[in-house]
PDB file of C-alpha atoms in Angstrom:
ATOM      1  CA  UNK A   1     -51.087  -5.327  21.185  1.00 39.00           C
ATOM      2  CA  UNK A   2     -51.530  -2.042  22.995  1.00 34.00           C
ATOM      3  CA  UNK A   3     -48.147  -0.897  21.793  1.00 32.00           C
ATOM      4  CA  UNK A   4     -49.117  -1.306  18.166  1.00 33.00           C
ATOM      5  CA  UNK A   5     -52.320   0.647  18.718  1.00 36.00           C
ATOM      6  CA  UNK A   6     -50.471   3.500  20.369  1.00 35.00           C
ATOM      7  CA  UNK A   7     -47.967   3.711  17.536  1.00 37.00           C
ATOM      8  CA  UNK A   8     -50.729   3.695  14.975  1.00 38.00           C
ATOM      9  CA  UNK A   9     -52.576   6.369  16.856  1.00 42.00           C
ATOM     10  CA  UNK A  10     -49.452   8.524  17.066  1.00 39.00           C
ATOM     11  CA  UNK A  11     -48.828   8.099  13.387  1.00 41.00           C
ATOM     12  CA  UNK A  12     -52.397   9.099  12.615  1.00 39.00           C
ATOM     13  CA  UNK A  13     -52.139  12.122  14.882  1.00 41.00           C
ATOM     14  CA  UNK A  14     -48.868  13.184  13.287  1.00 42.00           C
ATOM     15  CA  UNK A  15     -50.341  12.897   9.815  1.00 44.00           C
ATOM     16  CA  UNK A  16     -53.440  14.794  10.852  1.00 44.00           C
ATOM     17  CA  UNK A  17     -51.417  17.547  12.529  1.00 47.00           C
ATOM     18  CA  UNK A  18     -49.252  17.817   9.445  1.00 49.00           C
ATOM     19  CA  UNK A  19     -52.252  18.197   7.214  1.00 48.00           C
ATOM     20  CA  UNK A  20     -53.589  21.061   9.311  1.00 50.00           C
ATOM     21  CA  UNK A  21     -50.196  22.853   9.383  1.00 55.00           C
ATOM     22  CA  UNK A  22     -49.930  23.180   5.617  1.00 59.00           C
ATOM     23  CA  UNK A  23     -49.407  26.896   4.783  1.00 60.00           C
ATOM     24  CA  UNK A  24     -52.035  28.632   2.780  1.00 56.00           C
ATOM     25  CA  UNK A  25     -51.038  29.256  -0.844  1.00 59.00           C
ATOM     26  CA  UNK A  26     -49.502  32.675  -1.392  1.00 64.00           C
ATOM     27  CA  UNK A  27     -51.362  35.089  -3.551  1.00 63.00           C
ATOM     28  CA  UNK A  28     -49.531  35.995  -6.773  1.00 70.00           C
ATOM     29  CA  UNK A  29     -47.831  39.372  -6.783  1.00 77.00           C
ATOM     30  CA  UNK A  30     -49.649  42.095  -8.653  1.00 87.00           C
ATOM     31  CA  UNK A  31     -48.540  45.515  -9.859  1.00 91.00           C
ATOM     32  CA  UNK A  32     -44.937  44.944  -8.756  1.00 94.00           C
ATOM     33  CA  UNK A  33     -42.042  46.301 -10.817  1.00 93.00           C
ATOM     34  CA  UNK A  34     -38.405  45.174 -10.666  1.00 95.00           C
ATOM     35  CA  UNK A  35     -35.808  47.821 -11.475  1.00 95.00           C
ATOM     36  CA  UNK A  36     -32.273  49.020 -10.869  1.00 95.00           C
ATOM     37  CA  UNK A  37     -30.322  52.256 -11.142  1.00 95.00           C
ATOM     38  CA  UNK A  38     -26.692  53.193 -10.663  1.00 95.00           C
ATOM     39  CA  UNK A  39     -24.558  56.196  -9.811  1.00 94.00           C
ATOM     40  CA  UNK A  40     -20.843  56.602 -10.480  1.00 93.00           C
ATOM     41  CA  UNK A  41     -18.161  59.064  -9.399  1.00 93.00           C
ATOM     42  CA  UNK A  42     -14.657  59.269 -10.872  1.00 93.00           C
ATOM     43  CA  UNK A  43     -11.886  60.166  -8.448  1.00 92.00           C
ATOM     44  CA  UNK A  44      -8.100  60.366  -8.395  1.00 91.00           C
ATOM     45  CA  UNK A  45      -6.370  57.398  -6.760  1.00 93.00           C
ATOM     46  CA  UNK A  46      -4.651  58.579  -3.592  1.00 92.00           C
ATOM     47  CA  UNK A  47      -2.925  55.444  -2.265  1.00 94.00           C
ATOM     48  CA  UNK A  48       0.440  54.298  -3.626  1.00 94.00           C
ATOM     49  CA  UNK A  49       2.042  50.927  -2.954  1.00 95.00           C
ATOM     50  CA  UNK A  50       5.581  50.008  -4.029  1.00 95.00           C
ATOM     51  CA  UNK A  51       6.973  46.533  -3.451  1.00 95.00           C
ATOM     52  CA  UNK A  52      10.731  46.067  -3.184  1.00 95.00           C
ATOM     53  CA  UNK A  53      12.185  42.572  -3.400  1.00 95.00           C
ATOM     54  CA  UNK A  54      15.335  40.526  -3.734  1.00 94.00           C
ATOM     55  CA  UNK A  55      16.201  36.950  -4.666  1.00 94.00           C
ATOM     56  CA  UNK A  56      19.219  34.862  -3.668  1.00 94.00           C
ATOM     57  CA  UNK A  57      20.402  31.361  -4.448  1.00 93.00           C
ATOM     58  CA  UNK A  58      23.218  29.141  -3.297  1.00 93.00           C
ATOM     59  CA  UNK A  59      24.165  25.646  -2.218  1.00 92.00           C
ATOM     60  CA  UNK A  60      23.664  26.288   1.490  1.00 93.00           C
ATOM     61  CA  UNK A  61      20.179  27.075   2.815  1.00 92.00           C
ATOM     62  CA  UNK A  62      21.463  28.892   5.892  1.00 94.00           C
ATOM     63  CA  UNK A  63      23.700  31.150   3.807  1.00 94.00           C
ATOM     64  CA  UNK A  64      20.868  32.036   1.415  1.00 94.00           C
ATOM     65  CA  UNK A  65      18.531  32.819   4.296  1.00 94.00           C
ATOM     66  CA  UNK A  66      21.189  34.965   5.951  1.00 94.00           C
ATOM     67  CA  UNK A  67      21.761  36.966   2.753  1.00 95.00           C
ATOM     68  CA  UNK A  68      18.039  37.628   2.383  1.00 95.00           C
ATOM     69  CA  UNK A  69      17.756  38.676   5.998  1.00 95.00           C
ATOM     70  CA  UNK A  70      20.649  41.110   5.682  1.00 95.00           C
ATOM     71  CA  UNK A  71      19.156  42.665   2.531  1.00 95.00           C
ATOM     72  CA  UNK A  72      15.764  43.027   4.186  1.00 95.00           C
ATOM     73  CA  UNK A  73      17.130  44.374   7.492  1.00 95.00           C
ATOM     74  CA  UNK A  74      19.133  47.057   5.699  1.00 95.00           C
ATOM     75  CA  UNK A  75      16.150  48.164   3.578  1.00 96.00           C
ATOM     76  CA  UNK A  76      13.808  48.055   6.561  1.00 95.00           C
ATOM     77  CA  UNK A  77      16.080  50.231   8.694  1.00 95.00           C
ATOM     78  CA  UNK A  78      16.276  52.876   5.962  1.00 95.00           C
ATOM     79  CA  UNK A  79      12.541  52.807   5.240  1.00 96.00           C
ATOM     80  CA  UNK A  80      11.552  53.114   8.906  1.00 95.00           C
ATOM     81  CA  UNK A  81      13.480  56.375   9.184  1.00 95.00           C
ATOM     82  CA  UNK A  82      11.165  57.953   6.618  1.00 94.00           C
ATOM     83  CA  UNK A  83       7.934  56.278   7.767  1.00 95.00           C
ATOM     84  CA  UNK A  84       5.073  58.522   8.892  1.00 94.00           C
ATOM     85  CA  UNK A  85       1.724  57.061  10.035  1.00 92.00           C
ATOM     86  CA  UNK A  86      -0.892  57.479   7.322  1.00 85.00           C
ATOM     87  CA  UNK A  87       1.597  59.005   4.883  1.00 94.00           C
ATOM     88  CA  UNK A  88       4.038  56.140   4.433  1.00 96.00           C
ATOM     89  CA  UNK A  89       3.624  52.774   6.125  1.00 95.00           C
ATOM     90  CA  UNK A  90       6.309  50.095   5.966  1.00 96.00           C
ATOM     91  CA  UNK A  91       5.656  46.364   6.143  1.00 95.00           C
ATOM     92  CA  UNK A  92       7.429  43.182   5.190  1.00 93.00           C
ATOM     93  CA  UNK A  93       5.920  40.971   2.525  1.00 91.00           C
ATOM     94  CA  UNK A  94       6.654  37.437   1.373  1.00 91.00           C
ATOM     95  CA  UNK A  95       9.765  35.660   2.635  1.00 92.00           C
ATOM     96  CA  UNK A  96      10.356  32.267   1.062  1.00 93.00           C
ATOM     97  CA  UNK A  97      13.119  29.672   0.874  1.00 93.00           C
ATOM     98  CA  UNK A  98      12.802  26.519  -1.181  1.00 92.00           C
ATOM     99  CA  UNK A  99      15.101  23.802  -2.597  1.00 94.00           C
ATOM    100  CA  UNK A 100      16.442  23.702  -6.131  1.00 90.00           C
ATOM    101  CA  UNK A 101      16.545  20.286  -7.794  1.00 92.00           C
ATOM    102  CA  UNK A 102      18.946  18.951 -10.387  1.00 88.00           C
ATOM    103  CA  UNK A 103      18.221  16.639 -13.311  1.00 89.00           C
ATOM    104  CA  UNK A 104      18.738  13.638 -11.065  1.00 89.00           C
ATOM    105  CA  UNK A 105      15.908  14.807  -8.787  1.00 89.00           C
ATOM    106  CA  UNK A 106      18.232  15.582  -5.903  1.00 90.00           C
ATOM    107  CA  UNK A 107      18.607  18.916  -4.142  1.00 91.00           C
ATOM    108  CA  UNK A 108      21.581  20.817  -5.525  1.00 91.00           C
ATOM    109  CA  UNK A 109      20.924  24.236  -4.046  1.00 93.00           C
ATOM    110  CA  UNK A 110      18.501  26.673  -2.488  1.00 94.00           C
ATOM    111  CA  UNK A 111      16.555  29.696  -3.730  1.00 95.00           C
ATOM    112  CA  UNK A 112      14.827  32.349  -1.735  1.00 95.00           C
ATOM    113  CA  UNK A 113      13.157  35.732  -1.962  1.00 95.00           C
ATOM    114  CA  UNK A 114      12.124  38.548   0.352  1.00 95.00           C
ATOM    115  CA  UNK A 115       9.844  41.575  -0.012  1.00 96.00           C
ATOM    116  CA  UNK A 116       9.347  44.986   1.554  1.00 96.00           C
ATOM    117  CA  UNK A 117       6.250  47.107   0.878  1.00 96.00           C
ATOM    118  CA  UNK A 118       6.022  50.905   1.107  1.00 96.00           C
ATOM    119  CA  UNK A 119       2.465  52.216   1.105  1.00 96.00           C
ATOM    120  CA  UNK A 120       0.689  55.477   1.805  1.00 95.00           C
ATOM    121  CA  UNK A 121      -0.611  58.806   0.535  1.00 94.00           C
ATOM    122  CA  UNK A 122       2.675  60.749   0.436  1.00 95.00           C
ATOM    123  CA  UNK A 123       3.829  59.859  -3.072  1.00 94.00           C
ATOM    124  CA  UNK A 124       7.095  61.898  -3.030  1.00 93.00           C
ATOM    125  CA  UNK A 125       8.146  60.414   0.313  1.00 94.00           C
ATOM    126  CA  UNK A 126       7.436  56.853  -0.851  1.00 95.00           C
ATOM    127  CA  UNK A 127       9.151  57.154  -4.236  1.00 94.00           C
ATOM    128  CA  UNK A 128      12.146  58.939  -2.728  1.00 93.00           C
ATOM    129  CA  UNK A 129      12.585  56.251  -0.089  1.00 94.00           C
ATOM    130  CA  UNK A 130      12.269  53.487  -2.678  1.00 94.00           C
ATOM    131  CA  UNK A 131      14.967  55.158  -4.767  1.00 92.00           C
ATOM    132  CA  UNK A 132      17.374  55.152  -1.813  1.00 93.00           C
ATOM    133  CA  UNK A 133      17.038  51.458  -1.014  1.00 94.00           C
ATOM    134  CA  UNK A 134      20.008  49.664  -2.548  1.00 93.00           C
ATOM    135  CA  UNK A 135      19.667  46.128  -1.189  1.00 94.00           C
ATOM    136  CA  UNK A 136      16.314  45.502  -2.890  1.00 95.00           C
ATOM    137  CA  UNK A 137      14.993  46.188  -6.377  1.00 93.00           C
ATOM    138  CA  UNK A 138      11.551  47.464  -7.304  1.00 89.00           C
ATOM    139  CA  UNK A 139       9.124  44.637  -7.924  1.00 89.00           C
ATOM    140  CA  UNK A 140       5.895  46.481  -8.649  1.00 91.00           C
ATOM    141  CA  UNK A 141       3.848  49.660  -8.333  1.00 92.00           C
ATOM    142  CA  UNK A 142       0.103  49.822  -7.727  1.00 92.00           C
ATOM    143  CA  UNK A 143      -2.456  52.518  -6.969  1.00 93.00           C
ATOM    144  CA  UNK A 144      -5.765  52.403  -5.136  1.00 92.00           C
ATOM    145  CA  UNK A 145      -8.222  54.467  -3.123  1.00 92.00           C
ATOM    146  CA  UNK A 146      -7.643  55.023   0.574  1.00 91.00           C
ATOM    147  CA  UNK A 147     -10.398  53.969   2.956  1.00 90.00           C
ATOM    148  CA  UNK A 148     -11.314  57.589   3.640  1.00 91.00           C
ATOM    149  CA  UNK A 149     -11.497  58.465  -0.046  1.00 91.00           C
ATOM    150  CA  UNK A 150     -13.498  55.356  -0.865  1.00 91.00           C
ATOM    151  CA  UNK A 151     -16.043  56.024   1.908  1.00 90.00           C
ATOM    152  CA  UNK A 152     -16.507  59.631   0.798  1.00 91.00           C
ATOM    153  CA  UNK A 153     -16.932  58.773  -2.870  1.00 93.00           C
ATOM    154  CA  UNK A 154     -19.201  55.792  -2.199  1.00 93.00           C
ATOM    155  CA  UNK A 155     -21.514  58.128  -0.284  1.00 93.00           C
ATOM    156  CA  UNK A 156     -21.700  60.486  -3.251  1.00 94.00           C
ATOM    157  CA  UNK A 157     -22.311  57.665  -5.733  1.00 94.00           C
ATOM    158  CA  UNK A 158     -24.936  56.107  -3.464  1.00 95.00           C
ATOM    159  CA  UNK A 159     -26.857  59.385  -3.246  1.00 95.00           C
ATOM    160  CA  UNK A 160     -26.900  59.578  -7.048  1.00 96.00           C
ATOM    161  CA  UNK A 161     -28.007  55.950  -7.406  1.00 95.00           C
ATOM    162  CA  UNK A 162     -30.837  56.262  -4.885  1.00 96.00           C
ATOM    163  CA  UNK A 163     -32.144  59.443  -6.496  1.00 96.00           C
ATOM    164  CA  UNK A 164     -32.090  57.823  -9.938  1.00 96.00           C
ATOM    165  CA  UNK A 165     -33.858  54.758  -8.526  1.00 96.00           C
ATOM    166  CA  UNK A 166     -36.624  56.939  -7.061  1.00 95.00           C
ATOM    167  CA  UNK A 167     -37.070  58.888 -10.295  1.00 95.00           C
ATOM    168  CA  UNK A 168     -37.097  55.722 -12.375  1.00 96.00           C
ATOM    169  CA  UNK A 169     -39.629  54.037 -10.067  1.00 95.00           C
ATOM    170  CA  UNK A 170     -41.911  57.061 -10.305  1.00 95.00           C
ATOM    171  CA  UNK A 171     -41.678  57.136 -14.090  1.00 95.00           C
ATOM    172  CA  UNK A 172     -42.436  53.426 -14.392  1.00 95.00           C
ATOM    173  CA  UNK A 173     -45.432  53.673 -12.071  1.00 95.00           C
ATOM    174  CA  UNK A 174     -46.786  56.654 -14.033  1.00 95.00           C
ATOM    175  CA  UNK A 175     -46.260  54.864 -17.354  1.00 94.00           C
ATOM    176  CA  UNK A 176     -48.476  52.002 -16.132  1.00 94.00           C
ATOM    177  CA  UNK A 177     -51.207  54.372 -15.010  1.00 94.00           C
ATOM    178  CA  UNK A 178     -50.431  54.458 -11.285  1.00 94.00           C
ATOM    179  CA  UNK A 179     -50.057  57.629  -9.242  1.00 92.00           C
ATOM    180  CA  UNK A 180     -47.484  56.442  -6.703  1.00 93.00           C
ATOM    181  CA  UNK A 181     -45.446  53.504  -5.467  1.00 94.00           C
ATOM    182  CA  UNK A 182     -43.976  52.060  -2.274  1.00 93.00           C
ATOM    183  CA  UNK A 183     -40.736  50.161  -1.755  1.00 93.00           C
ATOM    184  CA  UNK A 184     -40.966  46.409  -1.332  1.00 92.00           C
ATOM    185  CA  UNK A 185     -37.288  45.445  -1.167  1.00 93.00           C
ATOM    186  CA  UNK A 186     -33.988  47.058  -2.099  1.00 93.00           C
ATOM    187  CA  UNK A 187     -30.293  46.134  -2.196  1.00 94.00           C
ATOM    188  CA  UNK A 188     -27.258  48.357  -2.617  1.00 94.00           C
ATOM    189  CA  UNK A 189     -23.916  47.203  -4.034  1.00 93.00           C
ATOM    190  CA  UNK A 190     -20.721  49.198  -4.490  1.00 89.00           C
ATOM    191  CA  UNK A 191     -17.458  48.554  -6.313  1.00 84.00           C
ATOM    192  CA  UNK A 192     -14.686  50.528  -7.956  1.00 73.00           C
ATOM    193  CA  UNK A 193     -12.991  50.083 -11.285  1.00 65.00           C
ATOM    194  CA  UNK A 194      -9.566  51.639 -11.575  1.00 56.00           C
ATOM    195  CA  UNK A 195      -6.803  51.820 -14.133  1.00 48.00           C
ATOM    196  CA  UNK A 196      -3.282  51.548 -12.786  1.00 46.00           C
ATOM    197  CA  UNK A 197      -0.686  52.918 -15.234  1.00 46.00           C
ATOM    198  CA  UNK A 198       2.677  51.275 -15.498  1.00 43.00           C
ATOM    199  CA  UNK A 199       5.483  53.151 -13.744  1.00 43.00           C
ATOM    200  CA  UNK A 200       7.890  54.965 -16.005  1.00 40.00           C
ATOM    201  CA  UNK A 201      10.786  52.790 -14.828  1.00 41.00           C
ATOM    202  CA  UNK A 202      11.727  49.175 -15.455  1.00 37.00           C
ATOM    203  CA  UNK A 203      11.256  46.913 -12.438  1.00 38.00           C
ATOM    204  CA  UNK A 204      14.709  45.369 -12.866  1.00 37.00           C
ATOM    205  CA  UNK A 205      16.569  48.624 -13.510  1.00 42.00           C
ATOM    206  CA  UNK A 206      20.162  48.632 -12.261  1.00 39.00           C
ATOM    207  CA  UNK A 207      20.544  49.735  -8.663  1.00 43.00           C
ATOM    208  CA  UNK A 208      23.147  52.345  -9.542  1.00 40.00           C
ATOM    209  CA  UNK A 209      20.653  54.135 -11.766  1.00 46.00           C
ATOM    210  CA  UNK A 210      18.120  54.259  -8.916  1.00 44.00           C
ATOM    211  CA  UNK A 211      20.471  55.517  -6.243  1.00 47.00           C
ATOM    212  CA  UNK A 212      19.357  58.680  -4.435  1.00 54.00           C
ATOM    213  CA  UNK A 213      16.597  59.372  -6.971  1.00 61.00           C
ATOM    214  CA  UNK A 214      12.823  59.227  -6.757  1.00 67.00           C
ATOM    215  CA  UNK A 215      11.031  56.635  -8.829  1.00 69.00           C
ATOM    216  CA  UNK A 216       8.729  58.469 -11.280  1.00 76.00           C
ATOM    217  CA  UNK A 217       5.112  57.307 -10.949  1.00 79.00           C
ATOM    218  CA  UNK A 218       1.750  58.677 -12.003  1.00 79.00           C
ATOM    219  CA  UNK A 219      -1.565  57.712 -10.418  1.00 84.00           C
ATOM    220  CA  UNK A 220      -4.662  57.022 -12.436  1.00 86.00           C
ATOM    221  CA  UNK A 221      -8.336  57.342 -11.569  1.00 88.00           C
ATOM    222  CA  UNK A 222     -10.932  55.009 -10.133  1.00 90.00           C
ATOM    223  CA  UNK A 223     -14.629  55.011 -10.908  1.00 91.00           C
ATOM    224  CA  UNK A 224     -16.722  54.108  -7.881  1.00 93.00           C
ATOM    225  CA  UNK A 225     -20.011  52.560  -8.979  1.00 94.00           C
ATOM    226  CA  UNK A 226     -23.012  52.023  -6.687  1.00 95.00           C
ATOM    227  CA  UNK A 227     -26.016  50.065  -7.927  1.00 95.00           C
ATOM    228  CA  UNK A 228     -29.426  50.139  -6.278  1.00 95.00           C
ATOM    229  CA  UNK A 229     -31.806  47.358  -7.277  1.00 95.00           C
ATOM    230  CA  UNK A 230     -35.100  46.088  -5.931  1.00 95.00           C
ATOM    231  CA  UNK A 231     -38.847  46.059  -6.421  1.00 94.00           C
ATOM    232  CA  UNK A 232     -41.661  48.538  -5.881  1.00 95.00           C
ATOM    233  CA  UNK A 233     -45.401  48.161  -5.367  1.00 94.00           C
ATOM    234  CA  UNK A 234     -47.237  50.411  -7.790  1.00 95.00           C
ATOM    235  CA  UNK A 235     -50.465  51.878  -6.448  1.00 92.00           C
TER     236      UNK A 235
END
């Protein structure tokens, strides 16, 4: 009997405590404006990436893997001779080996591929090295902004965006009859939009045509966009 009373009392206390802990209703926001502004800076892309690859197939998996390894080792040895930190970095990419199936659903051979990537700011060094590699063919060319360039340009675009946000906030406050404003909350987002032109060379061009010659490429530009959005208290 006492147990039931205690439980009931606890339940009553819990309900009572819960009723007292209810938060007071928030007052509706007044004289608050939501707005956004952006700043953009166009800049030349300064990072080049060229991927070199090769594919092999055969009936023996070990033989196919060995051929890919030889092609990659030869290209890697040549590329490392020209590598310079920050100017041309060399790294291996995808290396895959998978079975090939016949119409009967059984394995009748093996296919594989390997990749080497040359990347950096020294365009002539990278394109010249790519042109000398004979065991791999060019798979693709892409351009981007280096970390240093991106940081510099984002700072410039952010300064523009913040200034435009401040001017816009002041104009809005004045239009509604207020003399000033204060920041309530703000968020800043950055991204870049770049166009990467196609290289003036076919990716599967014959190796003999590429021997000892630089691959002609031309970088495009990226537009770094920073957007500032948030709310202000007009007063």
